[in-house]
Short mmCIF file of C-alpha atoms in Angstrom, two decimals:
data_model
loop_
_atom_site.label_atom_id
_atom_site.label_comp_id
_atom_site.label_asym_id
_atom_site.label_seq_id
_atom_site.Cartn_x
_atom_site.Cartn_y
_atom_site.Cartn_z
CA MET A 1355 -14.17 4.78 14.08
CA LYS A 1356 -13.56 1.30 11.98
CA ILE A 1357 -10.19 0.28 10.91
CA GLY A 1358 -9.13 -2.44 9.34
CA ILE A 1359 -5.84 -4.52 8.41
CA SER A 1360 -4.85 -5.49 5.07
CA GLU A 1361 -2.45 -8.13 5.88
CA TRP A 1362 0.06 -10.15 3.67
CA TYR A 1363 -0.54 -13.99 3.74
CA PRO A 1364 1.75 -15.84 1.71
CA GLY A 1365 1.45 -19.27 3.40
CA ALA A 1366 5.53 -19.71 3.07
CA GLY A 1367 8.37 -19.48 5.38
CA ARG A 1368 7.59 -18.02 8.95
CA ARG A 1369 4.15 -17.17 7.47
CA ALA A 1370 2.85 -20.67 6.91
CA GLY A 1371 0.59 -23.11 8.81
CA ARG A 1372 -1.83 -21.46 11.25
CA TRP A 1373 0.00 -18.24 11.41
CA SER A 1374 -2.59 -16.50 9.28
CA ILE A 1375 -5.22 -17.87 11.72
CA GLU A 1376 -3.62 -16.23 14.68
CA SER A 1377 -2.91 -13.27 13.04
CA ALA A 1378 -6.65 -12.73 12.02
CA GLN A 1379 -7.34 -13.69 15.95
CA LEU A 1380 -4.98 -10.90 17.14
CA ILE A 1381 -6.35 -8.42 14.96
CA GLU A 1382 -9.90 -9.03 15.98
CA GLU A 1383 -8.52 -9.09 19.70
CA LEU A 1384 -6.76 -5.40 19.04
CA GLY A 1385 -10.08 -3.87 18.13
CA PHE A 1386 -9.91 -3.73 14.36
CA ASN A 1387 -13.05 -3.80 12.23
CA SER A 1388 -12.22 -6.10 9.33
CA VAL A 1389 -9.32 -8.22 8.15
CA TRP A 1390 -8.48 -8.05 4.13
CA LEU A 1391 -7.38 -10.48 2.15
CA PRO A 1392 -5.15 -9.80 -1.16
CA GLU A 1393 -5.79 -11.84 -4.47
CA HIS A 1394 -3.62 -12.99 -6.91
CA VAL A 1395 -3.78 -16.75 -8.50
CA VAL A 1396 -0.46 -16.56 -9.59
CA PHE A 1397 2.64 -14.38 -9.60
CA MET A 1398 5.40 -13.68 -11.97
CA PRO A 1399 9.33 -13.67 -12.11
CA SER A 1400 8.71 -10.45 -14.00
CA TYR A 1401 5.76 -8.18 -15.67
CA THR A 1402 5.45 -6.27 -18.63
CA SER A 1403 1.90 -5.17 -17.20
CA LYS A 1404 2.21 -1.80 -15.07
CA TYR A 1405 1.28 -1.86 -11.48
CA PRO A 1406 -1.31 0.65 -11.32
CA TYR A 1407 -0.64 2.02 -7.25
CA GLU A 1408 2.17 2.73 -5.63
CA GLU A 1409 5.68 2.24 -6.18
CA SER A 1410 6.01 0.19 -3.19
CA GLY A 1411 3.59 -1.97 -3.77
CA ALA A 1412 4.99 -2.80 -7.28
CA VAL A 1413 7.92 -3.93 -5.50
CA GLU A 1414 6.24 -6.23 -3.07
CA VAL A 1415 4.32 -7.76 -6.01
CA ASN A 1416 7.38 -8.48 -7.88
CA ALA A 1417 8.81 -10.02 -4.61
CA THR A 1418 6.14 -12.19 -4.25
CA ARG A 1419 5.47 -15.92 -5.05
CA GLY A 1420 2.22 -16.84 -3.98
CA VAL A 1421 -0.63 -15.94 -1.25
CA HIS A 1422 -3.32 -18.06 0.37
CA ASP A 1423 -6.30 -18.49 -1.51
CA PRO A 1424 -8.87 -15.62 0.11
CA LEU A 1425 -11.63 -17.67 0.03
CA VAL A 1426 -10.18 -20.74 1.42
CA LEU A 1427 -8.56 -18.54 4.12
CA ALA A 1428 -11.70 -16.65 4.71
CA GLY A 1429 -13.49 -19.59 5.88
CA ALA A 1430 -10.57 -20.39 8.31
CA ILE A 1431 -10.95 -17.13 9.80
CA ALA A 1432 -14.24 -17.06 9.80
CA ALA A 1433 -14.34 -20.42 12.14
CA ALA A 1434 -11.57 -18.85 14.46
CA THR A 1435 -13.19 -15.27 14.99
CA SER A 1436 -16.40 -14.06 16.45
CA ARG A 1437 -16.92 -10.44 15.47
CA LEU A 1438 -14.08 -9.71 12.97
CA ARG A 1439 -15.48 -8.49 9.04
CA ILE A 1440 -13.62 -10.71 6.42
CA GLY A 1441 -13.06 -9.20 3.18
CA THR A 1442 -11.11 -9.07 -0.37
CA TYR A 1443 -9.41 -6.53 -1.30
CA VAL A 1444 -9.89 -7.50 -3.65
CA MET A 1445 -10.58 -10.33 -5.89
CA VAL A 1446 -10.06 -10.33 -9.43
CA VAL A 1447 -13.55 -11.42 -10.09
CA PRO A 1448 -13.08 -11.66 -14.35
CA GLN A 1449 -10.54 -14.72 -13.42
CA ARG A 1450 -12.97 -17.06 -11.74
CA ASN A 1451 -16.42 -18.75 -12.76
CA PRO A 1452 -19.01 -16.69 -11.08
CA ILE A 1453 -21.29 -19.60 -10.44
CA VAL A 1454 -18.68 -21.18 -8.41
CA THR A 1455 -17.14 -18.19 -7.11
CA ALA A 1456 -20.80 -17.19 -5.66
CA ARG A 1457 -21.29 -20.34 -3.92
CA GLN A 1458 -18.00 -20.26 -2.11
CA ILE A 1459 -18.96 -16.74 -1.28
CA ALA A 1460 -22.77 -17.73 0.17
CA THR A 1461 -20.72 -20.46 2.16
CA ILE A 1462 -18.09 -18.30 3.80
CA ASP A 1463 -20.86 -15.68 4.62
CA GLN A 1464 -22.88 -18.63 6.25
CA LEU A 1465 -20.11 -19.62 8.15
CA SER A 1466 -19.06 -16.37 9.57
CA GLY A 1467 -22.60 -15.40 10.26
CA GLY A 1468 -22.68 -12.81 8.15
CA ARG A 1469 -19.29 -10.85 8.07
CA PHE A 1470 -18.54 -11.42 4.80
CA ASN A 1471 -17.39 -8.59 2.49
CA PHE A 1472 -16.92 -9.04 -1.33
CA GLY A 1473 -14.06 -6.84 -2.31
CA VAL A 1474 -13.94 -6.80 -5.93
CA GLY A 1475 -11.69 -5.27 -8.91
CA VAL A 1476 -10.95 -6.39 -12.29
CA GLY A 1477 -7.18 -7.12 -12.03
CA TRP A 1478 -4.22 -5.40 -13.70
CA SER A 1479 -1.88 -8.17 -14.79
CA ALA A 1480 -2.08 -9.54 -18.45
CA GLU A 1481 0.17 -12.03 -17.45
CA GLU A 1482 -2.07 -13.55 -15.00
CA TYR A 1483 -4.69 -13.79 -17.00
CA ALA A 1484 -2.98 -15.51 -19.68
CA ALA A 1485 -2.05 -18.24 -17.35
CA LEU A 1486 -5.45 -18.91 -16.27
CA ASP A 1487 -6.34 -19.04 -20.18
CA VAL A 1488 -9.16 -16.23 -19.85
CA PRO A 1489 -9.16 -13.24 -21.90
CA PHE A 1490 -7.45 -9.97 -20.42
CA GLU A 1491 -9.72 -7.76 -23.12
CA ARG A 1492 -12.97 -6.70 -21.96
CA ARG A 1493 -12.14 -8.03 -18.49
CA GLY A 1494 -14.34 -5.09 -17.30
CA ALA A 1495 -17.49 -6.07 -19.22
CA ARG A 1496 -16.91 -9.83 -18.50
CA MET A 1497 -16.62 -8.63 -14.55
CA ASP A 1498 -20.05 -6.51 -14.90
CA GLU A 1499 -21.83 -9.60 -16.01
CA TYR A 1500 -20.41 -11.76 -13.89
CA LEU A 1501 -21.72 -9.98 -10.52
CA ARG A 1502 -24.93 -10.01 -12.15
CA VAL A 1503 -24.89 -13.68 -12.10
CA MET A 1504 -23.89 -13.84 -8.65
CA LYS A 1505 -26.74 -11.55 -7.80
CA ALA A 1506 -29.08 -13.96 -9.06
CA THR A 1507 -28.09 -16.84 -7.72
CA TRP A 1508 -28.18 -15.03 -4.25
CA SER A 1509 -31.50 -14.09 -4.89
CA ASP A 1510 -34.46 -15.43 -2.77
CA ASP A 1511 -35.64 -17.18 -5.98
CA ASP A 1512 -35.76 -21.24 -5.83
CA LEU A 1513 -34.16 -21.44 -9.47
CA THR A 1514 -31.87 -19.23 -10.97
CA GLU A 1515 -31.49 -18.91 -14.84
CA PHE A 1516 -29.56 -16.12 -16.45
CA HIS A 1517 -28.91 -15.69 -20.46
CA GLY A 1518 -25.52 -13.09 -21.33
CA GLN A 1519 -22.78 -12.68 -23.52
CA PHE A 1520 -20.11 -14.40 -21.14
CA VAL A 1521 -22.86 -16.37 -19.22
CA ASP A 1522 -25.80 -18.47 -20.05
CA PHE A 1523 -27.85 -21.26 -18.31
CA PRO A 1524 -30.95 -22.40 -18.01
CA PRO A 1525 -33.14 -22.57 -14.50
CA LEU A 1526 -30.94 -24.39 -12.25
CA TYR A 1527 -30.62 -24.48 -8.04
CA ALA A 1528 -28.29 -22.19 -6.62
CA TYR A 1529 -27.50 -23.18 -3.14
CA PRO A 1530 -26.68 -22.13 -0.48
CA LYS A 1531 -28.02 -18.33 0.23
CA PRO A 1532 -25.79 -15.91 2.00
CA VAL A 1533 -26.62 -15.10 5.16
CA GLN A 1534 -26.70 -11.00 4.41
CA ARG A 1535 -29.70 -9.84 2.20
CA PRO A 1536 -29.76 -9.37 -0.31
CA HIS A 1537 -26.31 -10.47 -0.69
CA PRO A 1538 -22.87 -9.58 1.11
CA PRO A 1539 -22.03 -6.00 0.46
CA ILE A 1540 -19.83 -5.64 -2.98
CA ILE A 1541 -17.33 -3.48 -2.80
CA VAL A 1542 -15.81 -2.32 -6.00
CA GLY A 1543 -11.81 -1.51 -5.85
CA GLY A 1544 -10.11 1.10 -7.84
CA ASN A 1545 -9.88 4.68 -8.25
CA SER A 1546 -11.07 5.36 -11.71
CA PRO A 1547 -14.29 6.56 -13.70
CA ALA A 1548 -15.18 3.10 -14.50
CA THR A 1549 -14.90 2.34 -10.57
CA LEU A 1550 -17.48 4.83 -10.23
CA ARG A 1551 -19.75 3.90 -12.67
CA ARG A 1552 -19.53 0.10 -11.18
CA ILE A 1553 -20.11 1.07 -7.70
CA VAL A 1554 -23.27 3.33 -8.93
CA GLU A 1555 -24.55 0.00 -11.20
CA LEU A 1556 -23.64 -2.88 -9.65
CA GLY A 1557 -21.98 -2.08 -6.02
CA ASP A 1558 -22.75 -1.60 -2.19
CA GLY A 1559 -19.56 0.71 -1.37
CA TRP A 1560 -16.06 1.85 -2.71
CA ALA A 1561 -12.18 0.38 -1.90
CA GLY A 1562 -9.95 3.16 -3.07
CA TYR A 1563 -6.23 2.69 -2.46
CA SER A 1564 -3.21 5.07 -2.17
CA GLN A 1565 -5.56 8.00 -2.17
CA THR A 1566 -4.45 11.44 -1.17
CA TYR A 1567 -6.99 13.61 0.48
CA ASP A 1568 -7.69 15.74 -2.48
CA ASP A 1569 -8.43 12.50 -4.19
CA ILE A 1570 -10.58 11.09 -2.21
CA ALA A 1571 -12.85 14.24 -1.81
CA ARG A 1572 -13.19 14.34 -5.71
CA PHE A 1573 -14.04 10.94 -5.63
CA THR A 1574 -16.77 10.79 -2.88
CA ASP A 1575 -18.15 14.24 -4.53
CA ASP A 1576 -18.25 12.88 -7.92
CA LEU A 1577 -20.08 9.24 -6.53
CA GLU A 1578 -22.61 11.46 -4.56
CA ARG A 1579 -24.02 13.36 -7.76
CA ALA A 1580 -23.67 9.99 -9.92
CA LEU A 1581 -25.56 8.11 -7.09
CA GLU A 1582 -28.32 11.30 -6.86
CA ALA A 1583 -28.69 11.15 -10.50
CA ALA A 1584 -29.37 7.14 -10.59
CA GLY A 1585 -32.05 7.29 -7.85
CA ARG A 1586 -29.34 6.43 -5.18
CA THR A 1587 -27.94 7.84 -1.69
CA ARG A 1588 -24.66 8.35 0.05
CA ALA A 1589 -26.50 6.48 2.78
CA GLU A 1590 -26.63 3.10 0.63
CA VAL A 1591 -22.81 2.51 0.13
CA SER A 1592 -20.09 2.31 2.23
CA LEU A 1593 -16.60 4.54 1.39
CA ARG A 1594 -12.99 2.86 2.38
CA VAL A 1595 -9.54 3.47 1.35
CA GLY A 1596 -6.36 1.55 1.78
CA ARG A 1597 -3.26 2.99 2.92
CA ARG A 1598 0.50 1.08 2.94
CA ALA A 1599 2.33 2.24 5.55
CA LYS A 1600 5.69 4.41 4.27
CA GLY A 1601 7.73 2.17 6.78
CA LYS A 1602 7.97 0.25 9.90
CA THR A 1603 8.95 2.87 12.55
CA GLU A 1604 6.68 4.49 14.80
CA LYS A 1605 6.70 7.98 13.35
CA ASP A 1606 5.50 5.98 10.06
CA TRP A 1607 2.65 4.44 12.02
CA GLU A 1608 1.89 8.25 13.79
CA ASP A 1609 1.60 9.34 10.13
CA ASP A 1610 -1.09 6.47 9.23
CA ALA A 1611 -2.74 7.74 12.35
CA VAL A 1612 -2.96 11.29 10.93
CA TYR A 1613 -4.00 9.94 7.51
CA ILE A 1614 -6.86 7.80 9.57
CA ARG A 1615 -8.37 10.99 11.20
CA ARG A 1616 -8.39 13.09 8.32
CA CYS A 1617 -10.34 10.00 6.08
CA PHE A 1618 -13.05 10.11 9.16
CA GLU A 1619 -13.26 14.17 8.48
CA LEU A 1620 -13.83 13.70 5.04
CA GLY A 1621 -16.73 11.48 5.83
CA LEU A 1622 -15.04 7.72 4.96
CA ASP A 1623 -16.58 5.04 6.57
CA GLU A 1624 -13.48 2.49 7.63
CA VAL A 1625 -9.32 3.42 6.34
CA VAL A 1626 -8.21 -0.27 5.48
CA VAL A 1627 -4.09 0.32 6.79
CA SER A 1628 -1.46 -2.26 5.51
CA PRO A 1629 1.30 -1.68 8.43
CA ARG A 1630 3.24 -4.73 7.11
CA ILE A 1631 4.62 -5.55 10.28
CA GLY A 1632 7.83 -7.66 10.61
CA ASP A 1633 7.67 -11.49 11.61
CA ASP A 1634 10.10 -11.01 14.40
CA ASN A 1635 8.30 -8.80 17.02
CA TYR A 1636 4.70 -9.36 15.16
CA GLU A 1637 1.97 -9.45 18.42
CA SER A 1638 3.88 -6.58 20.47
CA ASP A 1639 4.41 -4.34 17.42
CA MET A 1640 0.67 -5.03 16.06
CA THR A 1641 -0.13 -4.11 19.57
CA ARG A 1642 1.51 -0.88 19.83
CA TYR A 1643 0.44 -0.08 15.83
CA ALA A 1644 -2.89 -0.46 17.29
CA GLU A 1645 -2.37 1.91 20.29
CA ILE A 1646 -0.99 4.54 17.99
CA VAL A 1647 -3.93 4.55 15.45
CA GLY A 1648 -6.19 4.83 18.17
CA LEU A 1649 -7.75 1.47 18.97
CA ARG A 1650 -6.29 0.55 22.42
#
């Protein structure tokens, strides 16, 4: 039974300094399979763009001023742990230079001994794109091409070249190469038909979010049919969903445990939970949470 934790690493207040590393070490010690790092490069005091998931997530986004860069933090966690898988849930790929990002990920994958999962998404905040001077329009097409660029740089070829609509470069050396072959798993985030298509064409897994049991069954059935039509199999991809706890009481955590069991019955490989444990009794509360969801 694989259970991951998507933790909140703002790098501020009581969660500044080494708190993030110590949190990841605790998560590994308690038996969680993975830790997943959120990403927004910048946050805004207000948004016109609509947060696409549940209302509690929108409240959290509107109250947040920043989070650690996930790739920098992933490197630090890799050095401080030995078993824990480390992933992004999810990185907004179209906002970043794909050659630079590919090199960073290959570096993390080497440093971690092949423990990195590359969770990807197109993002929802037009305000963030504007602040980074990246076009919000056609971000899906940009992401598809960026993923192809990254795959090219991670290949076994000594020289890499690419000629596309958004990226064009002559033969060059793209090193280092990741440990995982042919590359770290590309886990596509989202719940939409575009997400499904992207998994089939470019991905190695699904990172859904805030899904009901019926939603999960419908998406996985559609995905299996699409994979078969493309000559791929269900065994080639990993399936996971993310879930934010409804509150911070043991009753809420017991509800998470029920959700986790039901998701495994539906054939998912992993559930990524976000209990949002408070700061005051973090270690004891996280330990109790691990017991309730069946890891202790």
